[in-house]
PDB file of C-alpha atoms in Angstrom:
ATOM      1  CA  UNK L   1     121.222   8.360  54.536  1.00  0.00           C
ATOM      2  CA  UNK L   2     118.035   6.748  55.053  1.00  0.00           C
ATOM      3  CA  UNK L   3     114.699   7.532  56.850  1.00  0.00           C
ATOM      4  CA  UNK L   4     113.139   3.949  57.416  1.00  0.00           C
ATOM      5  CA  UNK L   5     109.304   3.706  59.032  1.00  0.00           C
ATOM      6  CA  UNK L   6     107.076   1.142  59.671  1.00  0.00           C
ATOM      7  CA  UNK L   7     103.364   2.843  60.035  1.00  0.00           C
ATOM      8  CA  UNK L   8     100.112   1.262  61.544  1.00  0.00           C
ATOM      9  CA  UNK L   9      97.473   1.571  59.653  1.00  0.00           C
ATOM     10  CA  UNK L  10      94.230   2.529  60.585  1.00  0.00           C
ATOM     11  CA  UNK L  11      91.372  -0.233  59.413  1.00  0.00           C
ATOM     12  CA  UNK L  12      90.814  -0.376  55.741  1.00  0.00           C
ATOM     13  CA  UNK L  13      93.037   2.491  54.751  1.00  0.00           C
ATOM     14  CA  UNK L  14      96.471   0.952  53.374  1.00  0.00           C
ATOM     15  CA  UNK L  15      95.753   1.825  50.072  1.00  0.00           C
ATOM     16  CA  UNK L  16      95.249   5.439  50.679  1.00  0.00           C
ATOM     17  CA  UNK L  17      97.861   5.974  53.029  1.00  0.00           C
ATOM     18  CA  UNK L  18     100.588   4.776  50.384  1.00  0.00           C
ATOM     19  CA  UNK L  19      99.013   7.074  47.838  1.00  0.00           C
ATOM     20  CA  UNK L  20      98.976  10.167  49.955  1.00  0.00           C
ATOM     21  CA  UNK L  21     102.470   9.460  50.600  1.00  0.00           C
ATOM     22  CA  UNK L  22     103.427   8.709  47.383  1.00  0.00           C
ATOM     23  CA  UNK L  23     101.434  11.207  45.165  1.00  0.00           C
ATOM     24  CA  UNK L  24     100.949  13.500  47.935  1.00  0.00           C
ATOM     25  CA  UNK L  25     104.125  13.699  50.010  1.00  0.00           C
ATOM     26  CA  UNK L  26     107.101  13.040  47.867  1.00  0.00           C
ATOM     27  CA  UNK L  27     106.408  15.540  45.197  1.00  0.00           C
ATOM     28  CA  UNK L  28     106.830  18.101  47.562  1.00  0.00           C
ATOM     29  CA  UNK L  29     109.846  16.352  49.558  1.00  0.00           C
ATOM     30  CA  UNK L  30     111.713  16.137  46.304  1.00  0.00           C
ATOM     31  CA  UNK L  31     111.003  19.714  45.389  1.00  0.00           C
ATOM     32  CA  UNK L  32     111.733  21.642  49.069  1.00  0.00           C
ATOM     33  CA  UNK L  33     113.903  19.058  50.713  1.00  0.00           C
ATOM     34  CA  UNK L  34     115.747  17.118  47.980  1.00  0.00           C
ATOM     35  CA  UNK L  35     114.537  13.419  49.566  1.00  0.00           C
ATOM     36  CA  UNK L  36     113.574  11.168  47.375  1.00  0.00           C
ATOM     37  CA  UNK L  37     111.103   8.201  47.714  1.00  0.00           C
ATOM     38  CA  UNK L  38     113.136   4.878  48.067  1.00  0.00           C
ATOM     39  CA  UNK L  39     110.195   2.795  48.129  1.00  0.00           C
ATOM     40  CA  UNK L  40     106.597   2.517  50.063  1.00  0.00           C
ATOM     41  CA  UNK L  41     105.465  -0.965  50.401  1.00  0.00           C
ATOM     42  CA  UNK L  42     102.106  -3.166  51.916  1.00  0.00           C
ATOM     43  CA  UNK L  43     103.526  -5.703  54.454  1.00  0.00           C
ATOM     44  CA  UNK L  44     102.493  -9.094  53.913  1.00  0.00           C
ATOM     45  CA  UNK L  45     100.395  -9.634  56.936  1.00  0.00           C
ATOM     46  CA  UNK L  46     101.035 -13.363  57.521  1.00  0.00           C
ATOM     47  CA  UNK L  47     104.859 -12.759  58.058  1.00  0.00           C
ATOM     48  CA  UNK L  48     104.584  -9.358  60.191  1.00  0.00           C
ATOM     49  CA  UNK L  49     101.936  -7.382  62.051  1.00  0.00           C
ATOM     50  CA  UNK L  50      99.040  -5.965  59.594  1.00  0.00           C
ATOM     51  CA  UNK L  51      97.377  -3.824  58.126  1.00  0.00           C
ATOM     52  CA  UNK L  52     101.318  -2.328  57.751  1.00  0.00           C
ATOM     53  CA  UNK L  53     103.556  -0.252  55.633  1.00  0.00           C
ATOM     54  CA  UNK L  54     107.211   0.467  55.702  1.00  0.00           C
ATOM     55  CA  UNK L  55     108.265   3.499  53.638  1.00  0.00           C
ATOM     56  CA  UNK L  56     112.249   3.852  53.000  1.00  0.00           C
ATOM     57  CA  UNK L  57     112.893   7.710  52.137  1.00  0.00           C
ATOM     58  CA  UNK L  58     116.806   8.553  50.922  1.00  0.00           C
ATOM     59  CA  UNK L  59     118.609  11.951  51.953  1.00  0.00           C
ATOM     60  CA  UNK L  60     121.782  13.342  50.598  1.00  0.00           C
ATOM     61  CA  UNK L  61     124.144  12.021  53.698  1.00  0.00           C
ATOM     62  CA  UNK L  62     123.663  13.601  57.247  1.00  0.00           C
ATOM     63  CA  UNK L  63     123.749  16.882  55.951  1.00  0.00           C
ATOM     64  CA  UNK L  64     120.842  16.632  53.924  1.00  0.00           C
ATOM     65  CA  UNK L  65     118.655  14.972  56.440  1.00  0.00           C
ATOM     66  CA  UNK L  66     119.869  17.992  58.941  1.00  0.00           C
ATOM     67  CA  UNK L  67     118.266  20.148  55.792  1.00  0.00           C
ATOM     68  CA  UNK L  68     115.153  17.870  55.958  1.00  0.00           C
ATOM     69  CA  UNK L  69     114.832  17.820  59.699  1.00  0.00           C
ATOM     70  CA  UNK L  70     115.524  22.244  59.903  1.00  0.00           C
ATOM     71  CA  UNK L  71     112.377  22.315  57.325  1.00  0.00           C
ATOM     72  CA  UNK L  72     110.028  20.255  59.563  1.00  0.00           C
ATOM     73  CA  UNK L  73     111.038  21.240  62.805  1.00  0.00           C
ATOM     74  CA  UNK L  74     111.979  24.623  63.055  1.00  0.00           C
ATOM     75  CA  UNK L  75     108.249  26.102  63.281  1.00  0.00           C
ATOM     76  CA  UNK L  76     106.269  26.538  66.170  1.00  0.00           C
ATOM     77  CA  UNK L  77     104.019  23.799  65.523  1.00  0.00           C
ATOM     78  CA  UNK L  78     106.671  21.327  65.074  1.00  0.00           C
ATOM     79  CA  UNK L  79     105.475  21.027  61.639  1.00  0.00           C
ATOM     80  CA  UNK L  80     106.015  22.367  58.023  1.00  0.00           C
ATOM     81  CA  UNK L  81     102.769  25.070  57.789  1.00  0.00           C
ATOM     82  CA  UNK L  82     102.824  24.489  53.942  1.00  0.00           C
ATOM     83  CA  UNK L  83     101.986  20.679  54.728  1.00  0.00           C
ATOM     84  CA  UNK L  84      99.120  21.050  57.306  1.00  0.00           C
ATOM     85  CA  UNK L  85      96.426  19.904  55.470  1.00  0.00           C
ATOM     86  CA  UNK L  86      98.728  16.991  54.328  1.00  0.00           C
ATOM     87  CA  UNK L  87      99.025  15.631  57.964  1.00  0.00           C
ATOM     88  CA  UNK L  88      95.654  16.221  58.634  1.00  0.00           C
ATOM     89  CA  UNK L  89      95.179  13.768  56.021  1.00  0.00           C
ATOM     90  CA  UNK L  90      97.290  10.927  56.805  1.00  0.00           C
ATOM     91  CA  UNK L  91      96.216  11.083  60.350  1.00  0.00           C
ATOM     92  CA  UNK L  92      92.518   9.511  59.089  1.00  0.00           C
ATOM     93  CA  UNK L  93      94.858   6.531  57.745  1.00  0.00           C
ATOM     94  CA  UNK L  94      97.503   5.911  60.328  1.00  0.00           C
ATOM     95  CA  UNK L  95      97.529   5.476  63.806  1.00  0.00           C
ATOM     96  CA  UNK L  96     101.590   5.586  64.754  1.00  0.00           C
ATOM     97  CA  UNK L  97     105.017   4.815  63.400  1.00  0.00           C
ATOM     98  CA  UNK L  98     108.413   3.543  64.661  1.00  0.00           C
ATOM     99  CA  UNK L  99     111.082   5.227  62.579  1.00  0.00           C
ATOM    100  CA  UNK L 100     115.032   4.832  62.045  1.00  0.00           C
ATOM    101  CA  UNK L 101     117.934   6.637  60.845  1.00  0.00           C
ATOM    102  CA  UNK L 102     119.807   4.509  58.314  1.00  0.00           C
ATOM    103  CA  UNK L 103     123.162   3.863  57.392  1.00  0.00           C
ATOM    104  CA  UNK L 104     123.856   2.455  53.989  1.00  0.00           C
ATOM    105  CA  UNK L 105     126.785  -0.092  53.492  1.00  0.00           C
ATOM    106  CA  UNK L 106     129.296   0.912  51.031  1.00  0.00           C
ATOM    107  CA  UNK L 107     128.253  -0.709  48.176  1.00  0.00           C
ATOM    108  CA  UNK L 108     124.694  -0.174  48.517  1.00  0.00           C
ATOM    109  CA  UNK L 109     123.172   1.272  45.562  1.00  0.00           C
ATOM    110  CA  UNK L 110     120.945   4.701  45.838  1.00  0.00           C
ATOM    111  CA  UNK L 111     117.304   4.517  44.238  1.00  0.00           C
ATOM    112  CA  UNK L 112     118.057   5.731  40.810  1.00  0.00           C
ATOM    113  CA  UNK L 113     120.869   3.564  40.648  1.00  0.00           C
ATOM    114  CA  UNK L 114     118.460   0.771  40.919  1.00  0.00           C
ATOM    115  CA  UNK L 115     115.780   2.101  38.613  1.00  0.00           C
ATOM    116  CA  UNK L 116     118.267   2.221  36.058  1.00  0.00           C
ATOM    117  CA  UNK L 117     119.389  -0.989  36.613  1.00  0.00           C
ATOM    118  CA  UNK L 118     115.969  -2.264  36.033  1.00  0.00           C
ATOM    119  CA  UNK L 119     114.615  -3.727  39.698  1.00  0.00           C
ATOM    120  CA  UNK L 120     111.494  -2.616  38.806  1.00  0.00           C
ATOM    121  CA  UNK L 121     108.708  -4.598  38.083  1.00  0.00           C
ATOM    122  CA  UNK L 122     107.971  -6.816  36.531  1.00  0.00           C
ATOM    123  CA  UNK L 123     111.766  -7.969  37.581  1.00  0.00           C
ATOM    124  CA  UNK L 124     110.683  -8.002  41.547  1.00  0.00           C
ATOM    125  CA  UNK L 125     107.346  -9.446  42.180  1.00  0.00           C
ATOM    126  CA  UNK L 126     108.088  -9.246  45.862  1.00  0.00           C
ATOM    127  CA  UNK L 127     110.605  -8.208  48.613  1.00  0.00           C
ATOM    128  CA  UNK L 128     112.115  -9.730  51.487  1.00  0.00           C
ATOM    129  CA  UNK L 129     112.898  -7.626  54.208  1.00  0.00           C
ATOM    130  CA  UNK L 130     115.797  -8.736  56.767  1.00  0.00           C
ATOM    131  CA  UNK L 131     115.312  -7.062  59.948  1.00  0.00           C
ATOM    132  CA  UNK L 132     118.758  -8.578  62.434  1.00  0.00           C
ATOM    133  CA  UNK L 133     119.824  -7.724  65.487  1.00  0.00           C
ATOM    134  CA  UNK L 134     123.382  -8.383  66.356  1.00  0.00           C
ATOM    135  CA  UNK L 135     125.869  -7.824  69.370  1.00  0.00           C
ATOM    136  CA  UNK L 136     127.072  -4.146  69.730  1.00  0.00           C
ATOM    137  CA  UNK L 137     129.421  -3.244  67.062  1.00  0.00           C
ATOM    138  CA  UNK L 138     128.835  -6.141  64.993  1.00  0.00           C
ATOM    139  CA  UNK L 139     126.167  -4.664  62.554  1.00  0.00           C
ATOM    140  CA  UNK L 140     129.228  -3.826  59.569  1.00  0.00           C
ATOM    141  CA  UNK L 141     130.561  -6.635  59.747  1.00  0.00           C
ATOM    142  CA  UNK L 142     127.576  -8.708  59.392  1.00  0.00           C
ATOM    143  CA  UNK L 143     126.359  -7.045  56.311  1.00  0.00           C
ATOM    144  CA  UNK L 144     130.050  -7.397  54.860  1.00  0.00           C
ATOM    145  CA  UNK L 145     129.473 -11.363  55.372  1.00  0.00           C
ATOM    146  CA  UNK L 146     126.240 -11.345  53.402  1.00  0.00           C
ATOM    147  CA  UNK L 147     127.986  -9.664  51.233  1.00  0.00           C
ATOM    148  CA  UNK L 148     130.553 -12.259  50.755  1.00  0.00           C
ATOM    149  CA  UNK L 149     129.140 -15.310  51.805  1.00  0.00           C
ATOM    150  CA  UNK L 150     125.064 -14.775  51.739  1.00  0.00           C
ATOM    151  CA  UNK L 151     124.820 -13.127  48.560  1.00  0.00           C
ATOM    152  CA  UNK L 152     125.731 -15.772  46.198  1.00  0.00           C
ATOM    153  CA  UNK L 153     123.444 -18.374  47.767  1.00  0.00           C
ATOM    154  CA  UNK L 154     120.213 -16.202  48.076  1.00  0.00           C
ATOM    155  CA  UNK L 155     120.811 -15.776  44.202  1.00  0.00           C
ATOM    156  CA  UNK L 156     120.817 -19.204  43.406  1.00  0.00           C
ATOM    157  CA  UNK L 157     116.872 -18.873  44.225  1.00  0.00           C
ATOM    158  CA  UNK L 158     116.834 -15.275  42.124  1.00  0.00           C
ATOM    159  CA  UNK L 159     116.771 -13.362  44.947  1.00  0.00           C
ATOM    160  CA  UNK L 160     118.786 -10.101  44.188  1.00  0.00           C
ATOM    161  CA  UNK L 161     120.458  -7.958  47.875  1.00  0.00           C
ATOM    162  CA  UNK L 162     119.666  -4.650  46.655  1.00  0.00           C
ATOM    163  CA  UNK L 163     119.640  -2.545  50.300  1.00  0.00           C
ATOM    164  CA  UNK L 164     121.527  -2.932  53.442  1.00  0.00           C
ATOM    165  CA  UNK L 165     121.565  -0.721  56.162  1.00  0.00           C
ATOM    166  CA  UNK L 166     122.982  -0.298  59.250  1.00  0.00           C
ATOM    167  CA  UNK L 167     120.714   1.289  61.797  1.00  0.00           C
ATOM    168  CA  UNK L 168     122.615   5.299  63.053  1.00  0.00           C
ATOM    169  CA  UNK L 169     122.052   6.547  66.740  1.00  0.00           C
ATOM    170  CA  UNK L 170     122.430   3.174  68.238  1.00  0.00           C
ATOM    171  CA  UNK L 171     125.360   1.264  68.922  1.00  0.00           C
ATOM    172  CA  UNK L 172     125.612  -0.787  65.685  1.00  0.00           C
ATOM    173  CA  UNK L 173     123.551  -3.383  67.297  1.00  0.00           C
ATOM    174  CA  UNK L 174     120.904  -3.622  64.127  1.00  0.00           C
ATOM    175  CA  UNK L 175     120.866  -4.017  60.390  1.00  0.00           C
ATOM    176  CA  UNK L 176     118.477  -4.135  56.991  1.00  0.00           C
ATOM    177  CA  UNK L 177     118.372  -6.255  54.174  1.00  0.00           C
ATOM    178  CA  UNK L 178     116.186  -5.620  51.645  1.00  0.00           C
ATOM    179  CA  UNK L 179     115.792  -8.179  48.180  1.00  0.00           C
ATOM    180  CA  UNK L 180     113.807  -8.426  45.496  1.00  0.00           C
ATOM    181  CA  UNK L 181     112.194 -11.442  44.600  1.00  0.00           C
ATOM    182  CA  UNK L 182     110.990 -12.314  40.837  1.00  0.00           C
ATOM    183  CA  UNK L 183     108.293 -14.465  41.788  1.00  0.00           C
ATOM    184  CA  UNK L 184     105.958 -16.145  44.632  1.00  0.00           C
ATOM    185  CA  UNK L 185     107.295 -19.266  44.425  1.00  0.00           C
ATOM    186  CA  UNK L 186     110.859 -18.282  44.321  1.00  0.00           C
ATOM    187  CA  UNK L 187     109.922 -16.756  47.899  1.00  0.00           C
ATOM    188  CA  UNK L 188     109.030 -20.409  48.805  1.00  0.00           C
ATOM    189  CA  UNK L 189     111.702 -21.952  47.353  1.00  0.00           C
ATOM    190  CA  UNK L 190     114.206 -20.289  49.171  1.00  0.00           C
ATOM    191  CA  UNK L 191     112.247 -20.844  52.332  1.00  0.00           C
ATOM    192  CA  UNK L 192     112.045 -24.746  51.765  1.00  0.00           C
ATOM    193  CA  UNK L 193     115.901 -24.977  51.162  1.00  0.00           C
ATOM    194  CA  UNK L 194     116.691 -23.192  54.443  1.00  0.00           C
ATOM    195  CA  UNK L 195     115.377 -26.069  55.933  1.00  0.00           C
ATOM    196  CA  UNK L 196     116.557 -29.042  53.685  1.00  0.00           C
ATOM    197  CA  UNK L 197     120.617 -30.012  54.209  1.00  0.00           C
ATOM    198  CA  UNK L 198     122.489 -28.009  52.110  1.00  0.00           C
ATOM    199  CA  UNK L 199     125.193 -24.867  51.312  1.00  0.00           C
ATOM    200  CA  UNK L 200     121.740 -22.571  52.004  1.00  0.00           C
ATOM    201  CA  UNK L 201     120.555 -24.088  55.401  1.00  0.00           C
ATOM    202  CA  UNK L 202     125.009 -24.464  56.124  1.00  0.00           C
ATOM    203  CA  UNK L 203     124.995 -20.463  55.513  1.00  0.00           C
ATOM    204  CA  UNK L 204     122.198 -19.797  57.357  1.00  0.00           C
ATOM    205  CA  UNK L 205     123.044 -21.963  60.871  1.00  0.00           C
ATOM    206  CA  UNK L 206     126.639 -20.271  60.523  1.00  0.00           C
ATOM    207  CA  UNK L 207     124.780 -16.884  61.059  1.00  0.00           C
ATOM    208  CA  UNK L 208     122.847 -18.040  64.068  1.00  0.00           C
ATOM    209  CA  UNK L 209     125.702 -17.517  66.771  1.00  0.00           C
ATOM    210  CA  UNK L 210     126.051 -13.861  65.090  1.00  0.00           C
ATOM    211  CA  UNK L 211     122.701 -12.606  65.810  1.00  0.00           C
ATOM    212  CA  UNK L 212     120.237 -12.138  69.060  1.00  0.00           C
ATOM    213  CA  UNK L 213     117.324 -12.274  66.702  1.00  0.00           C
ATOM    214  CA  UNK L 214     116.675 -12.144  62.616  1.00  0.00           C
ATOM    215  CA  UNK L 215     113.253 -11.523  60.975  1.00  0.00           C
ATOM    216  CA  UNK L 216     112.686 -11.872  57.778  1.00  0.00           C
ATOM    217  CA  UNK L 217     109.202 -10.274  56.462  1.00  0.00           C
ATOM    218  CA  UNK L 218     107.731  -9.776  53.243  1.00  0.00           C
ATOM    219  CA  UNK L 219     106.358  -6.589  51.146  1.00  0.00           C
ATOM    220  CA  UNK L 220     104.535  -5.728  48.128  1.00  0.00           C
ATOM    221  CA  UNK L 221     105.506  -2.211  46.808  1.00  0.00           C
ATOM    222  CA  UNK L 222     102.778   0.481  46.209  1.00  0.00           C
ATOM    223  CA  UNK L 223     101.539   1.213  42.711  1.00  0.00           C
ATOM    224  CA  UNK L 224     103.574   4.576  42.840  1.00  0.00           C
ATOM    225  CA  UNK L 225     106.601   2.900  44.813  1.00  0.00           C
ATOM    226  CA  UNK L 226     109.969   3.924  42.741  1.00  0.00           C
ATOM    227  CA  UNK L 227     110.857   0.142  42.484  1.00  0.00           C
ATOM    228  CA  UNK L 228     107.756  -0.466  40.623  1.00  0.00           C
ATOM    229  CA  UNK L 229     107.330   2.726  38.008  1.00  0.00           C
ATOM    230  CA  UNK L 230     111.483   3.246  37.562  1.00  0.00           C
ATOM    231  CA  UNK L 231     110.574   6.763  37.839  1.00  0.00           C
ATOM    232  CA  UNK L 232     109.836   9.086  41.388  1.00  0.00           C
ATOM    233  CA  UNK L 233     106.629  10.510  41.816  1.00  0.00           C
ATOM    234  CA  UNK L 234     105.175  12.968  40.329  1.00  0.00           C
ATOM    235  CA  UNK L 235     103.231  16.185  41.163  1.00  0.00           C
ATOM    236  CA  UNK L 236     100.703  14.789  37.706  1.00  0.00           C
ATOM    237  CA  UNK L 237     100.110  11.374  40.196  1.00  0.00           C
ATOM    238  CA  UNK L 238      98.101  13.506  43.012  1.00  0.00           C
ATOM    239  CA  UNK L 239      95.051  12.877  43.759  1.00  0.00           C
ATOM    240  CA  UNK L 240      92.946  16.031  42.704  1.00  0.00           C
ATOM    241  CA  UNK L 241      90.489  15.528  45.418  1.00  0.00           C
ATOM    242  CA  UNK L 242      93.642  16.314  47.891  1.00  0.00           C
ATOM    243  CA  UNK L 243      94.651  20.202  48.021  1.00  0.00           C
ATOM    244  CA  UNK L 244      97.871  21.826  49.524  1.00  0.00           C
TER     245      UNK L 244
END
């Protein structure tokens, strides 16, 4: 399972914010709840609101997120005591965040899957992130068809489908894509041929009469971000200025 959040950020503090999560926060996650860092990312402002981050954090199936949710929540202040300092801190960088509970498809791949598969850098330079919203029900079988059909095309350009998601506690009405991208211009590329005749653009107006709305944004991971090291973070990446 999959915690998935997009967080405003507050002015000029992006950069810390990802650091506190990911030298700061994970550490500890990994240790006391077993949830690993999937990936924390900058979203590129031009193709989604800004100054943004989306952070993707993996549990060990409902039952571990249960686990995750017991630790945080079952205090008196709604929050884990141990990390009270920690929020105090990330509340000088963000101002809110919408969050999701995440379904994987079947033949997604789990974090250290992909970091020993080599997605990290300097394979990815940067992600797309496909953010669709389908008729009720329809979310599985969409991501089976890009599967199938949408897969093979999007590589053509390099891109590699390395997450999909369907979004829990809904009714199946929303799904993820997440690919990594080796370069800028192979970004563009793909982008030009969706709108020049051919198998790409074909593919792509077949999807239209599946979906109520698809948005397709892109993200530059952090410089602790799993995807980029091909290693989690570690308690030697904190900041020392920041105390427990």
């Amino acid at each position: 399972m999959y915690i998935h959040e997009f967080i405003d950020i507050l002015g000029h503090n992006r950069a810390k914010y990802m650091h506190h999560m990911t030298a700061n926060w994970s550490p500890i996650a990994q240790e006391e709840r077993q949830q690993l860092c999937y990936g924390v990312w900058g979203v590129v402002g031009t193709t989604r609101g800004w100054p943004q981050v989306v952070n993707l954090w993996e549990e060990e199936g409902f039952e571990g997120l249960a686990t995750s949710f017991r630790h945080e929540f079952n205090h008196p202040g709604l929050q884990d005591p141990k990390l009270a300092k920690w929020w105090a801190e990330a509340a000088n960088y963000r101002r809110r965040g919408d969050d999701r509970v995440l379904v994987p498809a079947p033949w997604t791949s789990t974090i250290k899957e992909l970091c020993a598969g080599g997605v990290h850098a300097p394979v990815a330079e940067v992600y797309a992130h496909e953010q669709i919203s389908v008729e009720p029900g329809r979310a599985g079988s969409y991501l089976e068809e890009v599967a199938e059909r949408g897969q093979s095309l999007y590589g053509e350009h390099g891109w590699k489908l390395i997450g999909a998601w369907g979004t829990a506690m809904v009714n199946e009405s929303e799904a993820f894509l997440l690919w990594s991208i080796p370069t800028w211009e192979q970004w563009g590329e793909l982008e030009a041929d969706e709108r020049s005749p051919g198998p790409f653009r074909t593919y792509r107006q077949s999807t239209f009469g599946q979906t109520r709305d698809f948005h397709r944004f892109l993200l530059v991971d952090s410089p602790l971000s799993p995807l980029r090291t091909g290693r989690q973070p570690q308690t030697t990446d904190r900041d020392p200025s920041w105390q427990e």
